[in-house]
C-alpha atoms as a printed R data frame, in Angstrom:
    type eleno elety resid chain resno       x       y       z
1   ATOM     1    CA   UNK     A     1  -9.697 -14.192  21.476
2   ATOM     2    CA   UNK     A     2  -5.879 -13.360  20.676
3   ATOM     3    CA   UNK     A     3  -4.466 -12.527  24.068
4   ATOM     4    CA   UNK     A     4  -1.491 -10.745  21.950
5   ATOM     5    CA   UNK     A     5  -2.412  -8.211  18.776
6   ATOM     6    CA   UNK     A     6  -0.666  -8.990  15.722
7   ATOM     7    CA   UNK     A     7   1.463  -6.068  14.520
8   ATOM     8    CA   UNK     A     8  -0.238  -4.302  11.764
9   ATOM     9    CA   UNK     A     9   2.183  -3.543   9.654
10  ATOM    10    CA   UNK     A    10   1.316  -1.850   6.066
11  ATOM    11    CA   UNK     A    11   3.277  -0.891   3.061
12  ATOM    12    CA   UNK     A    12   2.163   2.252   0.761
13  ATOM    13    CA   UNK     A    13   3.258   3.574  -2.154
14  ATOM    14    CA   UNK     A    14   2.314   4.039  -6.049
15  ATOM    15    CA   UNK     A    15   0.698   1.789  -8.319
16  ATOM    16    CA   UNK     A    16   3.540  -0.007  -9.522
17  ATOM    17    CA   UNK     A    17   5.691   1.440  -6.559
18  ATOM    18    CA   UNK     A    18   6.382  -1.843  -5.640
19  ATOM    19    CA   UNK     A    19   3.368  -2.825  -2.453
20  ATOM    20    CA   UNK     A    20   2.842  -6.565  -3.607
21  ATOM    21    CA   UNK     A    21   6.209  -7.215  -4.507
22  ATOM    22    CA   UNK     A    22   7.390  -6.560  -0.959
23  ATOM    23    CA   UNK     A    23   4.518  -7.678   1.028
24  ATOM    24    CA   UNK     A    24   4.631 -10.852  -0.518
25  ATOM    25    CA   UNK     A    25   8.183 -10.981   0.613
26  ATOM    26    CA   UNK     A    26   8.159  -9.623   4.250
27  ATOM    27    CA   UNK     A    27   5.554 -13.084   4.567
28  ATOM    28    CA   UNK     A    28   7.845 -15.172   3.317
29  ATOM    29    CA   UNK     A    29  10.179 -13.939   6.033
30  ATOM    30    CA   UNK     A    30   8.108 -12.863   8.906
31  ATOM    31    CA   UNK     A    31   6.683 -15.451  11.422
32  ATOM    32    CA   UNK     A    32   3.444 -16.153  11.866
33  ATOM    33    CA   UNK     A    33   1.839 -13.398   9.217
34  ATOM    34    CA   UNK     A    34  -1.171 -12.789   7.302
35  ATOM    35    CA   UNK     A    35  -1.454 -10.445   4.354
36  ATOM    36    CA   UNK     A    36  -4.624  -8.339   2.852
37  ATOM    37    CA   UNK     A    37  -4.459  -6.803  -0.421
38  ATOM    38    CA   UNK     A    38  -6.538  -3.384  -1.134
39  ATOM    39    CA   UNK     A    39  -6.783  -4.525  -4.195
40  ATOM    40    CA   UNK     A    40  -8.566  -7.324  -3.490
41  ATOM    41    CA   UNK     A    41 -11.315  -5.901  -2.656
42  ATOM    42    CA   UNK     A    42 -14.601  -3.844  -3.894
43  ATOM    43    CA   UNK     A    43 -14.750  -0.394  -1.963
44  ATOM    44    CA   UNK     A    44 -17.540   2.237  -2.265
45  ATOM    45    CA   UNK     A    45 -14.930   5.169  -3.419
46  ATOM    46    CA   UNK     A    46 -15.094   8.412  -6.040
47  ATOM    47    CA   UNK     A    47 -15.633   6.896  -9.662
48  ATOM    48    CA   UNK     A    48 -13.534   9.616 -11.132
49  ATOM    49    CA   UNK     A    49 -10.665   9.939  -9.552
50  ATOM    50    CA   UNK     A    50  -9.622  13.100 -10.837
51  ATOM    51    CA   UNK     A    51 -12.306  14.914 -10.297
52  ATOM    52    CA   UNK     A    52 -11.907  13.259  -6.751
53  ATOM    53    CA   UNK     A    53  -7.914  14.954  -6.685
54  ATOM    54    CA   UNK     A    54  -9.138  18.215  -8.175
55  ATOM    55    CA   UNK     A    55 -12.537  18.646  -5.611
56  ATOM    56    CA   UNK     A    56  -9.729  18.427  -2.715
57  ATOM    57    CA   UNK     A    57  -8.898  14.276  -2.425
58  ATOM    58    CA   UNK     A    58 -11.134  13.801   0.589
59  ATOM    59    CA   UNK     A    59 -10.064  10.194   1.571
60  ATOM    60    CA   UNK     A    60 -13.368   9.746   3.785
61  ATOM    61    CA   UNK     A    61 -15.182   9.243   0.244
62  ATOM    62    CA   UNK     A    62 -13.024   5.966   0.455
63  ATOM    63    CA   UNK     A    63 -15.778   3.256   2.227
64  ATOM    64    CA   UNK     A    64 -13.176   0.533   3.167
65  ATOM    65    CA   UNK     A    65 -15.166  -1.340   5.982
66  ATOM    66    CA   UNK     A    66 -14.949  -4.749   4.168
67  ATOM    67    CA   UNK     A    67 -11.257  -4.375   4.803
68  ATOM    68    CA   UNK     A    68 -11.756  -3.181   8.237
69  ATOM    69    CA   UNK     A    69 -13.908  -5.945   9.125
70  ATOM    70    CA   UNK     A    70 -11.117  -8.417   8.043
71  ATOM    71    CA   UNK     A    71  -8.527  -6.532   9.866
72  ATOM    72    CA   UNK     A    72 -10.872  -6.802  13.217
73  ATOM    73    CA   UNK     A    73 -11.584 -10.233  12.510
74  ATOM    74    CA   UNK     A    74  -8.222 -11.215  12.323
75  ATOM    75    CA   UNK     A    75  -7.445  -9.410  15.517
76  ATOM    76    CA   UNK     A    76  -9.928 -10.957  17.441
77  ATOM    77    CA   UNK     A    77  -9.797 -14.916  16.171
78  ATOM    78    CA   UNK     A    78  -8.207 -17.792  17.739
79  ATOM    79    CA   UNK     A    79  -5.075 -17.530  15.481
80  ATOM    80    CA   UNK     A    80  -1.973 -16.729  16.900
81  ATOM    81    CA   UNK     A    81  -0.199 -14.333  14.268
82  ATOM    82    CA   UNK     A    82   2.070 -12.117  14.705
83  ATOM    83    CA   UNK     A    83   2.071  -9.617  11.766
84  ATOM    84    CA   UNK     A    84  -0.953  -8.426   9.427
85  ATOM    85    CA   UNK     A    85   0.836  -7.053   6.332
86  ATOM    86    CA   UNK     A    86  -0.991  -4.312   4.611
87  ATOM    87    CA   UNK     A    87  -0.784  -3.791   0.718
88  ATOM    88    CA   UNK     A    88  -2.638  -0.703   1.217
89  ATOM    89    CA   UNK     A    89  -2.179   2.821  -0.371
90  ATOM    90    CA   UNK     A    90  -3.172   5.375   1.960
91  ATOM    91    CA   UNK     A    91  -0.689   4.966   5.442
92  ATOM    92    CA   UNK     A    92  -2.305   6.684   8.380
93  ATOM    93    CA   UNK     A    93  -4.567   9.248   6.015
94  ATOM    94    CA   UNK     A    94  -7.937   7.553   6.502
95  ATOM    95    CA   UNK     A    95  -8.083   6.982  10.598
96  ATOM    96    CA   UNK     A    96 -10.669   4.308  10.275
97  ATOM    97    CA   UNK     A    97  -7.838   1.749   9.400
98  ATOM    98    CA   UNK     A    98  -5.037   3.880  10.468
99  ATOM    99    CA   UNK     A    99  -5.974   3.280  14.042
100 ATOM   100    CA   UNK     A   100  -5.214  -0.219  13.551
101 ATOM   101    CA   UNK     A   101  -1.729   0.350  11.725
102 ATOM   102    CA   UNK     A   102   1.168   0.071  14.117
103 ATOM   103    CA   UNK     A   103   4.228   0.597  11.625
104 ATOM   104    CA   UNK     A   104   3.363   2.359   7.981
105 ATOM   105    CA   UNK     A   105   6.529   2.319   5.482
106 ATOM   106    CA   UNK     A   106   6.154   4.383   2.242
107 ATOM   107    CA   UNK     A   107   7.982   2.736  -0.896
108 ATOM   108    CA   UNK     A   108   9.249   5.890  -2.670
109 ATOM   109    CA   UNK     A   109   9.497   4.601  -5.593
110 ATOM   110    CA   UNK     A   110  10.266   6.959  -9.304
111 ATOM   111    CA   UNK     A   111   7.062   7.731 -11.067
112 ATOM   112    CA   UNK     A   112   8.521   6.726 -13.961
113 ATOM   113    CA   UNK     A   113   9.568   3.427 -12.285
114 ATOM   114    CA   UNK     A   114   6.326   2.867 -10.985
115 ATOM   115    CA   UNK     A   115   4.847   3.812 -14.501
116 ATOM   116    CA   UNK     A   116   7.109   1.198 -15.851
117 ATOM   117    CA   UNK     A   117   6.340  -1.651 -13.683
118 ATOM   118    CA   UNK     A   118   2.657  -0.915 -13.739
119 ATOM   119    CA   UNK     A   119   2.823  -1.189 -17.625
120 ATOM   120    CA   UNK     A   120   4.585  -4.725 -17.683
121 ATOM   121    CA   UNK     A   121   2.800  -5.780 -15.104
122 ATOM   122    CA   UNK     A   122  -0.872  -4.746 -16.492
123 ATOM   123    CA   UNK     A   123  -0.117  -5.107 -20.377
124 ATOM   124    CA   UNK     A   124   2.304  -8.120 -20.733
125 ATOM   125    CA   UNK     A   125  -0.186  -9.583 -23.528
126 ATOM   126    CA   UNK     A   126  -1.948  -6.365 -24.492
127 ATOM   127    CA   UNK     A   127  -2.029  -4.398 -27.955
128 ATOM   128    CA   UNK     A   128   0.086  -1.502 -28.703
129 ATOM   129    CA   UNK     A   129  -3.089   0.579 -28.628
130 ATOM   130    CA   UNK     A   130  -4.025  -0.232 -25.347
131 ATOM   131    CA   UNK     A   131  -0.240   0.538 -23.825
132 ATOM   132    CA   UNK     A   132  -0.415   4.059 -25.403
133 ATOM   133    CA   UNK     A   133  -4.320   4.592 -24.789
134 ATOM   134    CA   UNK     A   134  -2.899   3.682 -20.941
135 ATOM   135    CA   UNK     A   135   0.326   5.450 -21.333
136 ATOM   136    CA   UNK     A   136  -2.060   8.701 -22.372
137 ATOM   137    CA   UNK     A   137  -4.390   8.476 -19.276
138 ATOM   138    CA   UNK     A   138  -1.575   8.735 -16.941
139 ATOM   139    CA   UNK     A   139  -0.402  11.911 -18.770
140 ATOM   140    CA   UNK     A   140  -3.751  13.670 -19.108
141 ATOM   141    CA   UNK     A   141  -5.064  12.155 -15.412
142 ATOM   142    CA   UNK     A   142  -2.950   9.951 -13.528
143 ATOM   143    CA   UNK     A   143   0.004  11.382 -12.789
144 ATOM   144    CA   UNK     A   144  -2.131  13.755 -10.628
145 ATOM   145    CA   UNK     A   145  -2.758  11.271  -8.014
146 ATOM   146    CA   UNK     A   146   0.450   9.211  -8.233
147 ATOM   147    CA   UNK     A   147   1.137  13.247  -6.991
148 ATOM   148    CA   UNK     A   148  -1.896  13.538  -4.669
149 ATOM   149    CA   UNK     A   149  -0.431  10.010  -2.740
150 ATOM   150    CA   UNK     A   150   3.312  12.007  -2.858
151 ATOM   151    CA   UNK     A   151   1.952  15.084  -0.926
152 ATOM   152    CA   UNK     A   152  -0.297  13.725   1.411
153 ATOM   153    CA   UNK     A   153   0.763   9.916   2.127
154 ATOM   154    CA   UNK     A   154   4.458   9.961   1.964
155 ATOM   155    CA   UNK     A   155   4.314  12.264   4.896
156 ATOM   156    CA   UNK     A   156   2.014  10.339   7.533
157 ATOM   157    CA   UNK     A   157   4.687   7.546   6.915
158 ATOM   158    CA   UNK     A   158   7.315   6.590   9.383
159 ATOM   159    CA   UNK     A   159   9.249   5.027   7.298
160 ATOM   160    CA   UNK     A   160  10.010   6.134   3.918
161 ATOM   161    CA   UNK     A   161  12.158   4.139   1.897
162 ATOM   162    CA   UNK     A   162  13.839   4.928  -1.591
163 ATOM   163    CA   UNK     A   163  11.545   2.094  -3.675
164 ATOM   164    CA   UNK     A   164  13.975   1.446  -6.658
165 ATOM   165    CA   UNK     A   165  16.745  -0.359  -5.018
166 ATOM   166    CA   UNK     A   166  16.906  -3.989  -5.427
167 ATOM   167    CA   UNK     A   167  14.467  -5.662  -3.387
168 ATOM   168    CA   UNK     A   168  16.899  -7.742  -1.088
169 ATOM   169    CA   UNK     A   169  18.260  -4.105   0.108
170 ATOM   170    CA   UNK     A   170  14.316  -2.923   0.793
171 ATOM   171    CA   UNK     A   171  13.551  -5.925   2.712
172 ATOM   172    CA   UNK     A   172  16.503  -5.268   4.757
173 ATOM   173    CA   UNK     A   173  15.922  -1.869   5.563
174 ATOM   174    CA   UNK     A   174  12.190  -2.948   6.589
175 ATOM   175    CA   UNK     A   175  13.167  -5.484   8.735
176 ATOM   176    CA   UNK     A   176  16.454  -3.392  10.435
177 ATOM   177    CA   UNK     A   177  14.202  -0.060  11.241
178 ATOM   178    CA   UNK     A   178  11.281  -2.918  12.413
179 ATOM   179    CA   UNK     A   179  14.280  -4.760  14.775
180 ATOM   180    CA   UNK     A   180  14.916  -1.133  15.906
181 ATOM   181    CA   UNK     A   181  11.274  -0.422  16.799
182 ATOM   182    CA   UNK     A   182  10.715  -3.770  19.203
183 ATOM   183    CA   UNK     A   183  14.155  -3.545  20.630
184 ATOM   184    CA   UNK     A   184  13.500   0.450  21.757
């Protein structure tokens, strides 16, 4: 068993906001660190989202116990990391991983930023007709949760950085307020 708990750290924000980019980085940089991608993974959750948002967003309809069990695995093994980075959306909102979290920073990034990147990132080979069938979803739907995460996980954060500065400067921020944290 680990005799010392890795630091769960997880960033939140957006699709497109930016999650990946920066977890991907902060492993680069931090020793000893594992990463875990919600997206990686299949979750019992509401099929239609907006009906989800409009019936009250109850996060508990979220089942994430595959990525619980990999966060208690990791806890308990033989390996001696120091950091679990989370690219997960939803902070401290849904206690059943939020227990584990330690440090939760919020990537505030510009919808239309995030809208942006989530467009060149998801349709870099796609038809016109998909980018504007896509570009019409988040009008008529989406843009109600990229809302629904602004109102209720931005504020469980306790971090919240400003998400469209150059990545270099969010990095730094991260790893300043995390220097902070140990040190007080």
């Amino acid at each position: 068993m680990n005799m010392k708990k890795p630091i769960v750290l997880s960033i939140s924000a957006v699709s497109g906001g930016g999650k990946t980019t920066i977890i991907e980085k902060l492993k680069e940089i931090l020793p000893n660190s594992i990463s875990l991608h919600f997206d990686e993974y299949d979750f019992d959750c509401p099929k239609e989202i907006i009906d989800w948002v409009q019936r009250g967003a109850d996060y508990s309809e979220y089942i994430l116990t595959p990525l619980i069990d990999d966060i208690k695995e990791i806890i308990s093994s033989e390996k001696t990391l120091e950091w679990i980075l989370l690219d997960y959306p939803f902070s401290y909102v849904k206690d059943d991983i939020g227990n584990y979290i330690d440090v939760s920073i919020f990537l505030d990034t510009p919808l239309d930023v995030a809208m942006s990147r989530r467009l060149l990132r998801d349709h870099e080979n796609s038809l016109n007709k998909d980018i504007l069938d896509d570009i019409r979803c988040y009008l008529n739907y989406g843009r109600v949760c990229y809302l629904e995460m602004l109102k209720t996980v931005k504020p469980t954060c306790d971090l919240v950085i400003e998400g469209n500065q150059v990545q270099d400067k969010i990095i730094q921020e991260i790893l300043d307020y995390l220097d902070k944290q140990m040190l007080g």
